[in-house]
mmCIF file of C-alpha atoms and ligand atoms in Angstrom:
data_model
loop_
_atom_site.group_PDB
_atom_site.id
_atom_site.type_symbol
_atom_site.label_atom_id
_atom_site.label_comp_id
_atom_site.label_asym_id
_atom_site.label_seq_id
_atom_site.Cartn_x
_atom_site.Cartn_y
_atom_site.Cartn_z
ATOM 1 C CA MET A 1 -8.441 20.302 33.964
ATOM 2 C CA ILE A 2 -5.926 21.674 31.473
ATOM 3 C CA ILE A 3 -3.925 19.023 29.626
ATOM 4 C CA LEU A 4 -0.773 19.668 27.618
ATOM 5 C CA GLY A 5 -0.773 17.460 24.497
ATOM 6 C CA ILE A 6 2.370 16.585 22.536
ATOM 7 C CA GLU A 7 2.362 14.860 19.124
ATOM 8 C CA SER A 8 5.563 13.973 17.269
ATOM 9 C CA SER A 9 4.842 10.539 15.763
ATOM 10 C CA CYS A 10 5.699 11.479 12.187
ATOM 11 C CA ASP A 11 6.490 14.809 10.535
ATOM 12 C CA GLU A 12 4.217 17.207 12.421
ATOM 13 C CA CYS A 13 5.664 18.783 15.561
ATOM 14 C CA ALA A 14 2.479 19.627 17.423
ATOM 15 C CA VAL A 15 1.586 20.918 20.875
ATOM 16 C CA ALA A 16 -1.851 21.832 22.228
ATOM 17 C CA LEU A 17 -3.527 22.853 25.449
ATOM 18 C CA VAL A 18 -7.044 21.493 25.930
ATOM 19 C CA GLU A 19 -9.389 21.988 28.870
ATOM 20 C CA ASP A 20 -11.694 19.197 30.081
ATOM 21 C CA GLY A 21 -11.216 17.019 27.000
ATOM 22 C CA SER A 22 -12.760 19.335 24.428
ATOM 23 C CA LYS A 23 -12.103 23.042 24.908
ATOM 24 C CA VAL A 24 -9.103 23.768 22.699
ATOM 25 C CA LEU A 25 -7.120 26.654 24.207
ATOM 26 C CA SER A 26 -4.302 26.372 21.663
ATOM 27 C CA ASN A 27 -3.354 24.025 18.845
ATOM 28 C CA VAL A 28 0.040 24.666 17.275
ATOM 29 C CA VAL A 29 1.265 22.469 14.413
ATOM 30 C CA ALA A 30 4.730 23.005 12.934
ATOM 31 C CA SER A 31 4.722 21.051 9.690
ATOM 32 C CA GLN A 32 7.910 19.592 8.227
ATOM 33 C CA VAL A 33 6.402 19.341 4.740
ATOM 34 C CA GLU A 34 9.038 21.602 3.192
ATOM 35 C CA ILE A 35 11.874 19.575 4.755
ATOM 36 C CA HIS A 36 10.639 16.280 3.278
ATOM 37 C CA ALA A 37 9.166 17.550 -0.014
ATOM 38 C CA PRO A 38 12.460 17.192 -1.979
ATOM 39 C CA TYR A 39 12.403 13.461 -1.137
ATOM 40 C CA SER A 40 8.639 13.054 -1.857
ATOM 41 C CA GLY A 41 8.348 11.199 1.441
ATOM 42 C CA VAL A 42 9.150 11.505 5.128
ATOM 43 C CA VAL A 43 12.822 10.853 5.958
ATOM 44 C CA PRO A 44 12.776 9.453 9.527
ATOM 45 C CA GLU A 45 16.216 10.721 10.548
ATOM 46 C CA LEU A 46 15.438 14.250 9.373
ATOM 47 C CA ALA A 47 12.047 14.138 11.089
ATOM 48 C CA SER A 48 13.432 13.338 14.536
ATOM 49 C CA ARG A 49 16.197 15.946 14.233
ATOM 50 C CA LYS A 50 13.674 18.651 13.329
ATOM 51 C CA HIS A 51 11.455 17.657 16.268
ATOM 52 C CA ILE A 52 14.421 18.160 18.608
ATOM 53 C CA GLU A 53 15.186 21.559 17.058
ATOM 54 C CA TRP A 54 11.592 22.785 17.058
ATOM 55 C CA ILE A 55 9.785 21.349 20.043
ATOM 56 C CA LEU A 56 10.772 23.991 22.620
ATOM 57 C CA ASP A 57 9.525 26.812 20.384
ATOM 58 C CA VAL A 58 6.324 24.929 19.574
ATOM 59 C CA ILE A 59 5.644 24.321 23.278
ATOM 60 C CA ALA A 60 6.325 27.983 24.080
ATOM 61 C CA GLY A 61 4.054 29.039 21.191
ATOM 62 C CA SER A 62 1.251 26.844 22.445
ATOM 63 C CA PHE A 63 1.382 28.326 25.967
ATOM 64 C CA ARG A 64 1.544 31.825 24.500
ATOM 65 C CA GLU A 65 -1.462 31.231 22.235
ATOM 66 C CA ALA A 66 -3.505 29.824 25.124
ATOM 67 C CA GLY A 67 -2.451 32.520 27.589
ATOM 68 C CA VAL A 68 -1.689 29.748 30.065
ATOM 69 C CA ASP A 69 1.317 29.395 32.384
ATOM 70 C CA VAL A 70 3.074 26.029 32.709
ATOM 71 C CA GLY A 71 2.147 25.985 36.418
ATOM 72 C CA GLU A 72 -1.544 25.893 35.448
ATOM 73 C CA ILE A 73 -1.521 22.526 33.657
ATOM 74 C CA ASP A 74 -2.967 19.451 35.367
ATOM 75 C CA GLY A 75 -1.295 16.757 33.277
ATOM 76 C CA ILE A 76 0.554 15.863 30.090
ATOM 77 C CA ALA A 77 -0.551 13.530 27.276
ATOM 78 C CA VAL A 78 1.890 12.407 24.617
ATOM 79 C CA THR A 79 1.687 10.119 21.594
ATOM 80 C CA SER A 80 3.797 7.080 22.488
ATOM 81 C CA ARG A 81 2.775 4.776 19.594
ATOM 82 C CA PRO A 82 2.522 4.011 16.713
ATOM 83 C CA GLY A 83 4.917 6.046 14.616
ATOM 84 C CA LEU A 84 8.556 6.659 13.773
ATOM 85 C CA VAL A 85 10.488 5.596 16.857
ATOM 86 C CA GLY A 86 13.045 8.437 16.775
ATOM 87 C CA SER A 87 10.290 11.023 16.363
ATOM 88 C CA LEU A 88 8.106 9.513 19.084
ATOM 89 C CA MET A 89 11.054 9.531 21.493
ATOM 90 C CA VAL A 90 11.454 13.300 21.194
ATOM 91 C CA GLY A 91 7.862 13.947 22.264
ATOM 92 C CA VAL A 92 7.884 11.313 24.993
ATOM 93 C CA CYS A 93 11.195 12.507 26.490
ATOM 94 C CA PHE A 94 9.912 16.074 26.521
ATOM 95 C CA ALA A 95 6.647 15.013 28.120
ATOM 96 C CA LYS A 96 8.530 13.196 30.868
ATOM 97 C CA GLY A 97 10.701 16.275 31.411
ATOM 98 C CA VAL A 98 7.639 18.492 31.830
ATOM 99 C CA ALA A 99 6.134 15.892 34.189
ATOM 100 C CA VAL A 100 9.226 15.862 36.385
ATOM 101 C CA ALA A 101 9.520 19.657 36.365
ATOM 102 C CA THR A 102 5.851 20.267 37.238
ATOM 103 C CA GLY A 103 5.114 17.182 39.323
ATOM 104 C CA LYS A 104 2.060 16.498 37.118
ATOM 105 C CA PRO A 105 1.042 13.075 35.736
ATOM 106 C CA VAL A 106 1.896 11.993 32.189
ATOM 107 C CA VAL A 107 0.041 9.506 30.007
ATOM 108 C CA GLY A 108 1.135 7.826 26.784
ATOM 109 C CA VAL A 109 -1.556 7.820 24.096
ATOM 110 C CA ASP A 110 -2.105 5.615 21.045
ATOM 111 C CA HIS A 111 -2.103 7.849 17.965
ATOM 112 C CA LEU A 112 -4.903 5.879 16.263
ATOM 113 C CA LYS A 113 -7.181 6.155 19.302
ATOM 114 C CA ALA A 114 -6.433 9.876 19.343
ATOM 115 C CA HIS A 115 -7.534 10.122 15.672
ATOM 116 C CA LEU A 116 -10.760 8.317 16.608
ATOM 117 C CA TYR A 117 -11.264 10.801 19.452
ATOM 118 C CA ALA A 118 -10.591 13.968 17.411
ATOM 119 C CA VAL A 119 -14.235 14.581 16.482
ATOM 120 C CA MET A 120 -15.123 14.696 20.206
ATOM 121 C CA LEU A 121 -13.283 18.028 20.391
ATOM 122 C CA LEU A 122 -16.406 19.358 18.638
ATOM 123 C CA GLU A 123 -19.272 17.232 19.947
ATOM 124 C CA PRO A 124 -19.719 14.154 22.135
ATOM 125 C CA ILE A 125 -20.656 10.989 20.206
ATOM 126 C CA ASN A 126 -22.479 8.121 21.915
ATOM 127 C CA TYR A 127 -20.658 4.785 22.161
ATOM 128 C CA PRO A 128 -20.519 2.338 20.531
ATOM 129 C CA TYR A 129 -19.632 3.652 17.128
ATOM 130 C CA ILE A 130 -17.829 2.360 14.065
ATOM 131 C CA GLY A 131 -14.449 4.049 13.792
ATOM 132 C CA VAL A 132 -12.330 4.426 10.687
ATOM 133 C CA VAL A 133 -8.753 5.719 10.675
ATOM 134 C CA ILE A 134 -7.364 6.450 7.224
ATOM 135 C CA SER A 135 -3.933 8.008 7.277
ATOM 136 C CA GLY A 136 -0.493 7.760 5.751
ATOM 137 C CA GLY A 137 0.368 4.705 7.822
ATOM 138 C CA HIS A 138 -2.987 3.065 8.550
ATOM 139 C CA SER A 139 -6.333 1.995 7.174
ATOM 140 C CA LEU A 140 -8.316 0.668 10.093
ATOM 141 C CA ILE A 141 -11.968 -0.103 10.665
ATOM 142 C CA CYS A 142 -13.064 -0.867 14.202
ATOM 143 C CA ARG A 143 -15.800 -0.928 16.797
ATOM 144 C CA VAL A 144 -15.256 1.712 19.483
ATOM 145 C CA ASP A 145 -16.846 1.136 22.906
ATOM 146 C CA SER A 146 -15.060 3.851 24.849
ATOM 147 C CA PHE A 147 -12.125 6.196 24.385
ATOM 148 C CA ASP A 148 -9.834 3.239 25.175
ATOM 149 C CA GLU A 149 -11.787 0.165 24.060
ATOM 150 C CA VAL A 150 -11.208 -0.298 20.372
ATOM 151 C CA GLU A 151 -11.848 -3.614 18.671
ATOM 152 C CA GLN A 152 -10.168 -3.918 15.304
ATOM 153 C CA LEU A 153 -12.502 -5.355 12.652
ATOM 154 C CA GLY A 154 -10.263 -4.893 9.636
ATOM 155 C CA SER A 155 -7.076 -3.218 8.508
ATOM 156 C CA THR A 156 -4.885 -2.962 5.461
ATOM 157 C CA ILE A 157 -3.047 -6.061 4.328
ATOM 158 C CA ASP A 158 -0.541 -4.020 2.323
ATOM 159 C CA ASP A 159 -0.407 -0.248 1.631
ATOM 160 C CA ALA A 160 -2.381 2.231 3.728
ATOM 161 C CA CYS A 161 -4.955 4.410 1.968
ATOM 162 C CA GLY A 162 -2.971 7.655 2.395
ATOM 163 C CA GLU A 163 0.186 5.843 1.317
ATOM 164 C CA ALA A 164 -1.516 4.962 -2.006
ATOM 165 C CA PHE A 165 -2.379 8.662 -2.485
ATOM 166 C CA ASP A 166 1.234 9.589 -1.677
ATOM 167 C CA LYS A 167 2.727 7.029 -4.075
ATOM 168 C CA VAL A 168 0.404 7.911 -6.964
ATOM 169 C CA ALA A 169 1.185 11.610 -6.436
ATOM 170 C CA ARG A 170 4.911 10.918 -6.343
ATOM 171 C CA HIS A 171 4.775 8.893 -9.577
ATOM 172 C CA TYR A 172 2.836 11.546 -11.494
ATOM 173 C CA GLY A 173 4.696 14.478 -9.888
ATOM 174 C CA PHE A 174 1.517 15.993 -8.431
ATOM 175 C CA GLY A 175 3.252 17.210 -5.247
ATOM 176 C CA PHE A 176 3.821 16.339 -1.595
ATOM 177 C CA PRO A 177 2.004 15.368 0.553
ATOM 178 C CA GLY A 178 0.150 13.299 -1.996
ATOM 179 C CA GLY A 179 -3.412 13.360 -0.673
ATOM 180 C CA PRO A 180 -4.150 17.071 -1.037
ATOM 181 C CA ALA A 181 -2.124 17.122 -4.295
ATOM 182 C CA VAL A 182 -4.202 14.319 -5.860
ATOM 183 C CA GLU A 183 -7.375 16.024 -4.669
ATOM 184 C CA ALA A 184 -6.335 19.315 -6.283
ATOM 185 C CA VAL A 185 -5.477 17.681 -9.637
ATOM 186 C CA ALA A 186 -8.630 15.533 -9.510
ATOM 187 C CA ARG A 187 -10.796 18.643 -9.332
ATOM 188 C CA GLY A 188 -10.381 19.140 -13.079
ATOM 189 C CA GLY A 189 -10.837 15.451 -13.951
ATOM 190 C CA ASP A 190 -13.573 12.982 -14.857
ATOM 191 C CA PRO A 191 -13.877 10.353 -12.069
ATOM 192 C CA ASP A 192 -15.448 7.905 -14.532
ATOM 193 C CA ALA A 193 -12.761 8.118 -17.212
ATOM 194 C CA TYR A 194 -10.804 5.124 -15.879
ATOM 195 C CA ASN A 195 -12.409 2.085 -14.289
ATOM 196 C CA PHE A 196 -9.640 1.129 -11.848
ATOM 197 C CA PRO A 197 -9.952 -2.233 -10.065
ATOM 198 C CA LYS A 198 -11.169 -2.607 -6.521
ATOM 199 C CA PRO A 199 -9.516 -5.504 -4.674
ATOM 200 C CA SER A 200 -11.525 -8.717 -4.800
ATOM 201 C CA MET A 201 -10.069 -9.945 -1.467
ATOM 202 C CA HIS A 202 -11.426 -13.411 -2.218
ATOM 203 C CA LYS A 203 -8.355 -15.042 -0.658
ATOM 204 C CA ASP A 204 -8.632 -13.061 2.583
ATOM 205 C CA PRO A 205 -10.881 -14.650 5.229
ATOM 206 C CA ASN A 206 -11.586 -11.227 6.773
ATOM 207 C CA PRO A 207 -14.106 -9.333 4.609
ATOM 208 C CA TYR A 208 -13.286 -6.057 6.389
ATOM 209 C CA ASN A 209 -9.605 -5.950 5.477
ATOM 210 C CA PHE A 210 -8.366 -3.445 2.912
ATOM 211 C CA SER A 211 -5.825 -3.737 0.135
ATOM 212 C CA TYR A 212 -4.422 -0.837 -1.876
ATOM 213 C CA SER A 213 -1.359 -2.219 -3.627
ATOM 214 C CA GLY A 214 -3.294 -3.582 -6.637
ATOM 215 C CA LEU A 215 -5.037 -0.272 -7.205
ATOM 216 C CA LYS A 216 -1.753 1.622 -6.802
ATOM 217 C CA THR A 217 0.008 -0.634 -9.318
ATOM 218 C CA ALA A 218 -2.832 -0.300 -11.837
ATOM 219 C CA VAL A 219 -2.860 3.489 -11.546
ATOM 220 C CA ILE A 220 0.922 3.846 -11.767
ATOM 221 C CA HIS A 221 1.861 1.165 -14.308
ATOM 222 C CA HIS A 222 -1.191 0.289 -16.415
ATOM 223 C CA PRO A 223 -3.660 3.191 -16.489
ATOM 224 C CA ASP A 224 -4.469 2.647 -20.164
ATOM 225 C CA ARG A 225 -5.722 -0.859 -19.497
ATOM 226 C CA PHE A 226 -8.498 0.638 -17.405
ATOM 227 C CA TRP A 227 -9.358 3.586 -19.637
ATOM 228 C CA LYS A 228 -12.984 3.615 -20.713
ATOM 229 C CA GLN A 229 -13.494 3.929 -24.462
ATOM 230 C CA GLY A 230 -14.744 7.373 -25.440
ATOM 231 C CA SER A 231 -13.698 9.029 -22.154
ATOM 232 C CA PRO A 232 -11.154 11.845 -21.866
ATOM 233 C CA LYS A 233 -7.558 10.742 -21.218
ATOM 234 C CA GLY A 234 -4.891 12.418 -19.071
ATOM 235 C CA THR A 235 -3.395 12.711 -15.597
ATOM 236 C CA ASN A 236 -6.199 14.821 -14.112
ATOM 237 C CA HIS A 237 -8.700 12.138 -15.184
ATOM 238 C CA ILE A 238 -6.405 9.436 -13.756
ATOM 239 C CA ALA A 239 -6.247 11.377 -10.459
ATOM 240 C CA ALA A 240 -10.033 11.783 -10.290
ATOM 241 C CA SER A 241 -10.693 8.120 -11.151
ATOM 242 C CA PHE A 242 -8.078 6.913 -8.641
ATOM 243 C CA GLN A 243 -9.486 9.137 -5.902
ATOM 244 C CA ARG A 244 -13.002 7.842 -6.516
ATOM 245 C CA CYS A 245 -11.864 4.216 -6.439
ATOM 246 C CA ALA A 246 -9.649 4.610 -3.331
ATOM 247 C CA ILE A 247 -12.439 6.269 -1.364
ATOM 248 C CA ASP A 248 -15.172 3.939 -2.644
ATOM 249 C CA ILE A 249 -13.171 1.007 -1.202
ATOM 250 C CA ILE A 250 -13.610 2.606 2.253
ATOM 251 C CA LEU A 251 -17.297 3.365 1.655
ATOM 252 C CA ASP A 252 -18.001 -0.246 0.585
ATOM 253 C CA LYS A 253 -16.387 -1.655 3.744
ATOM 254 C CA LEU A 254 -18.227 0.820 5.905
ATOM 255 C CA SER A 255 -21.617 -0.124 4.472
ATOM 256 C CA ARG A 256 -20.880 -3.803 5.108
ATOM 257 C CA VAL A 257 -19.760 -3.230 8.697
ATOM 258 C CA VAL A 258 -22.765 -1.020 9.476
ATOM 259 C CA GLU A 259 -25.128 -3.623 8.049
ATOM 260 C CA LYS A 260 -23.458 -6.477 9.921
ATOM 261 C CA THR A 261 -23.124 -4.764 13.329
ATOM 262 C CA GLY A 262 -26.293 -2.643 13.250
ATOM 263 C CA ILE A 263 -24.238 0.277 14.604
ATOM 264 C CA ASP A 264 -25.136 3.287 12.490
ATOM 265 C CA ARG A 265 -22.858 5.966 13.931
ATOM 266 C CA VAL A 266 -19.591 6.280 12.031
ATOM 267 C CA VAL A 267 -16.570 8.351 13.046
ATOM 268 C CA ILE A 268 -13.824 8.891 10.481
ATOM 269 C CA GLY A 269 -10.405 10.313 11.328
ATOM 270 C CA GLY A 270 -6.861 10.550 9.971
ATOM 271 C CA GLY A 271 -5.436 12.676 7.172
ATOM 272 C CA VAL A 272 -7.500 11.106 4.362
ATOM 273 C CA ALA A 273 -10.679 12.076 6.247
ATOM 274 C CA SER A 274 -10.031 15.625 5.061
ATOM 275 C CA ASN A 275 -10.649 14.511 1.449
ATOM 276 C CA SER A 276 -13.604 16.421 -0.015
ATOM 277 C CA TYR A 277 -14.885 13.553 -2.185
ATOM 278 C CA LEU A 278 -15.026 11.335 0.922
ATOM 279 C CA ARG A 279 -16.715 14.018 3.024
ATOM 280 C CA GLU A 280 -19.375 14.695 0.399
ATOM 281 C CA SER A 281 -19.990 10.975 -0.180
ATOM 282 C CA VAL A 282 -20.531 10.085 3.491
ATOM 283 C CA SER A 283 -22.751 13.095 4.058
ATOM 284 C CA ARG A 284 -25.088 11.723 1.358
ATOM 285 C CA THR A 285 -25.188 8.183 2.792
ATOM 286 C CA ALA A 286 -28.550 7.282 4.286
ATOM 287 C CA SER A 287 -27.633 4.057 6.118
ATOM 288 C CA TYR A 288 -25.482 5.738 8.797
ATOM 289 C CA THR A 289 -24.729 9.095 10.358
ATOM 290 C CA SER A 290 -21.146 10.168 9.857
ATOM 291 C CA TYR A 291 -19.046 12.355 12.141
ATOM 292 C CA LEU A 292 -15.840 13.829 10.758
ATOM 293 C CA PRO A 293 -13.603 16.339 12.504
ATOM 294 C CA PRO A 294 -12.827 19.607 10.718
ATOM 295 C CA LYS A 295 -9.791 19.299 8.483
ATOM 296 C CA GLU A 296 -7.279 20.691 11.003
ATOM 297 C CA TYR A 297 -8.183 17.852 13.396
ATOM 298 C CA CYS A 298 -8.094 15.160 10.651
ATOM 299 C CA THR A 299 -4.374 15.492 9.990
ATOM 300 C CA ASP A 300 -1.892 15.056 12.828
ATOM 301 C CA ASN A 301 -2.371 17.467 15.719
ATOM 302 C CA ALA A 302 -1.889 17.513 19.477
ATOM 303 C CA ALA A 303 -5.398 18.713 20.414
ATOM 304 C CA MET A 304 -6.721 15.186 19.859
ATOM 305 C CA VAL A 305 -3.901 13.836 22.054
ATOM 306 C CA ALA A 306 -4.617 16.270 24.898
ATOM 307 C CA GLY A 307 -8.363 15.595 24.477
ATOM 308 C CA ILE A 308 -8.165 11.833 24.883
ATOM 309 C CA GLY A 309 -5.401 12.181 27.490
ATOM 310 C CA TYR A 310 -7.846 14.028 29.756
ATOM 311 C CA HIS A 311 -10.036 10.902 29.935
ATOM 312 C CA TYR A 312 -7.099 8.647 30.831
ATOM 313 C CA LEU A 313 -5.949 11.009 33.561
ATOM 314 C CA VAL A 314 -9.462 11.462 34.998
ATOM 315 C CA ALA A 315 -9.685 7.643 35.118
ATOM 316 C CA GLY A 316 -6.349 7.520 36.954
ATOM 317 C CA MET A 317 -4.689 5.675 34.053
ATOM 318 C CA GLU A 318 -1.413 7.558 34.089
ATOM 319 C CA SER A 319 1.851 6.157 32.756
ATOM 320 C CA SER A 320 5.061 5.726 34.689
ATOM 321 C CA LEU A 321 8.216 7.642 33.864
ATOM 322 C CA SER A 322 9.491 4.478 32.195
ATOM 323 C CA LEU A 323 6.860 4.932 29.446
ATOM 324 C CA LYS A 324 8.250 3.488 26.211
ATOM 325 C CA VAL A 325 7.602 4.231 22.559
ATOM 326 C CA ALA A 326 6.525 1.599 20.016
ATOM 327 C CA PRO A 327 6.329 1.571 16.214
ATOM 328 C CA HIS A 328 3.035 -0.370 16.172
ATOM 329 C CA SER A 329 -0.400 0.190 17.582
ATOM 330 C CA ILE A 330 -1.776 -2.323 20.026
ATOM 331 C CA GLY A 331 -5.007 -1.900 18.114
ATOM 332 C CA SER A 332 -7.142 -4.518 19.827
ATOM 333 C CA ARG A 333 -9.845 -4.628 22.437
ATOM 334 C CA SER A 334 -9.262 -3.465 25.972
ATOM 335 C CA VAL A 335 -5.562 -2.930 25.722
ATOM 336 C CA ALA A 336 -3.494 -2.986 28.862
ATOM 337 C CA HIS A 337 -2.413 0.591 29.326
ATOM 338 C CA PRO A 338 1.295 1.399 29.791
HETATM 339 O O1 LIG B 401 -3.090 11.394 9.869
HETATM 340 P P1 LIG B 401 -2.004 11.958 9.042
HETATM 341 O O2 LIG B 401 -1.791 13.461 9.078
HETATM 342 O O3 LIG B 401 -0.614 11.310 9.383
HETATM 343 C C1 LIG B 401 -0.497 9.945 9.671
HETATM 344 O O4 LIG B 401 -0.836 9.552 10.821
HETATM 345 O O5 LIG B 401 -0.102 9.206 8.719
HETATM 346 O O6 LIG B 401 -2.281 11.485 7.536
HETATM 347 C C2 LIG B 401 -1.419 11.833 6.498
HETATM 348 C C3 LIG B 401 -1.946 11.176 5.225
HETATM 349 C C4 LIG B 401 -1.007 11.340 4.040
HETATM 350 O O7 LIG B 401 -0.878 10.097 3.379
HETATM 351 C C5 LIG B 401 -1.724 12.359 3.180
HETATM 352 O O8 LIG B 401 -1.422 12.227 1.797
HETATM 353 C C6 LIG B 401 -3.174 12.013 3.466
HETATM 354 O O9 LIG B 401 -3.202 11.762 4.854
HETATM 355 N N1 LIG B 401 -4.083 13.135 3.164
HETATM 356 C C7 LIG B 401 -5.059 13.076 2.240
HETATM 357 C C8 LIG B 401 -5.645 14.371 2.190
HETATM 358 N N2 LIG B 401 -5.008 15.165 3.116
HETATM 359 C C9 LIG B 401 -4.057 14.386 3.713
HETATM 360 N N3 LIG B 401 -5.469 12.076 1.435
HETATM 361 C C10 LIG B 401 -6.473 12.332 0.571
HETATM 362 N N4 LIG B 401 -7.070 13.550 0.458
HETATM 363 C C11 LIG B 401 -6.686 14.588 1.236
HETATM 364 N N5 LIG B 401 -7.277 15.779 1.109
HETATM 365 ZN ZN1 LIG B 402 -2.063 10.453 12.063
#
């Protein structure tokens, strides 16, 4: 079965063709980074306009790259939540149009579940596993029992992990998007030069929740308070120390969840999963086996959407043509499908 995947939840206009849930025939991503870079952040109105301008070319490019004709597809999968509503609507309206024109079924996909599925494009992972999504909009830790059954164990109570990278990068003028920019600057820095604070979370009854606003504030407004006597000073050392702290927060939660649940398979997805310090750290961890997609499937892409969409369509869980978009993820166990 060949599934057409469409992803337009934020600033990537992406279309892919994937066969049987894992064989990627094409994966085209048109990034809007240059459009939003002058603002050091994604401007929702600009994002949706660019999706409208670009999506036809991106779809055509994806079919061309795969050498597939539109008549050969068996279904369409599209991100319908969570994300920027105007951007999501472009992808969903297009998906419905293709469904009407071809007579093929369409299914709306949760972007976070698609991130958790991305690694399956490379290799099947046995359920259950612990899933982590760390992106610009989310920090989520969950138990995953199937492609659709995701039980949220913890999430951010304020800023998302990637958002903290983006805001630190914006403040110090490292570049946009912030994650790769911080990583590049951090390469020349000492990760032990500043001892930035990890959140104590003592007031939060859920030990698996995350918080990044305290760390972000410390890094942006009071770095000198956390400088370690005798260490080198400077923005590259701040970047390296921030990166270490931000990622260690994830690693600490993961260790606790693995110990508590006894599930020792861990899948990590979302843009921050492409961070090299994170990837090296989890590969050295003995208490669990980690599975991370290659970098092009960590950041937003449509191959993960087409991949998970295959499983919905095989299970007969298609959406109606009144499929709606939503800014938030359902994010809890056994969600009713649209
Ligand atoms: O999953 P994604 O492409 O889009 C969302 O769903 O949000 O994630 C984008 C986020 C941004 O915050 C970006 O700064 C961050 O992922 N990111 C990184 C790295 N590459 C992307 N963060 C840390 N290190 C990276 N190498
Ligand atoms: Zn994403």
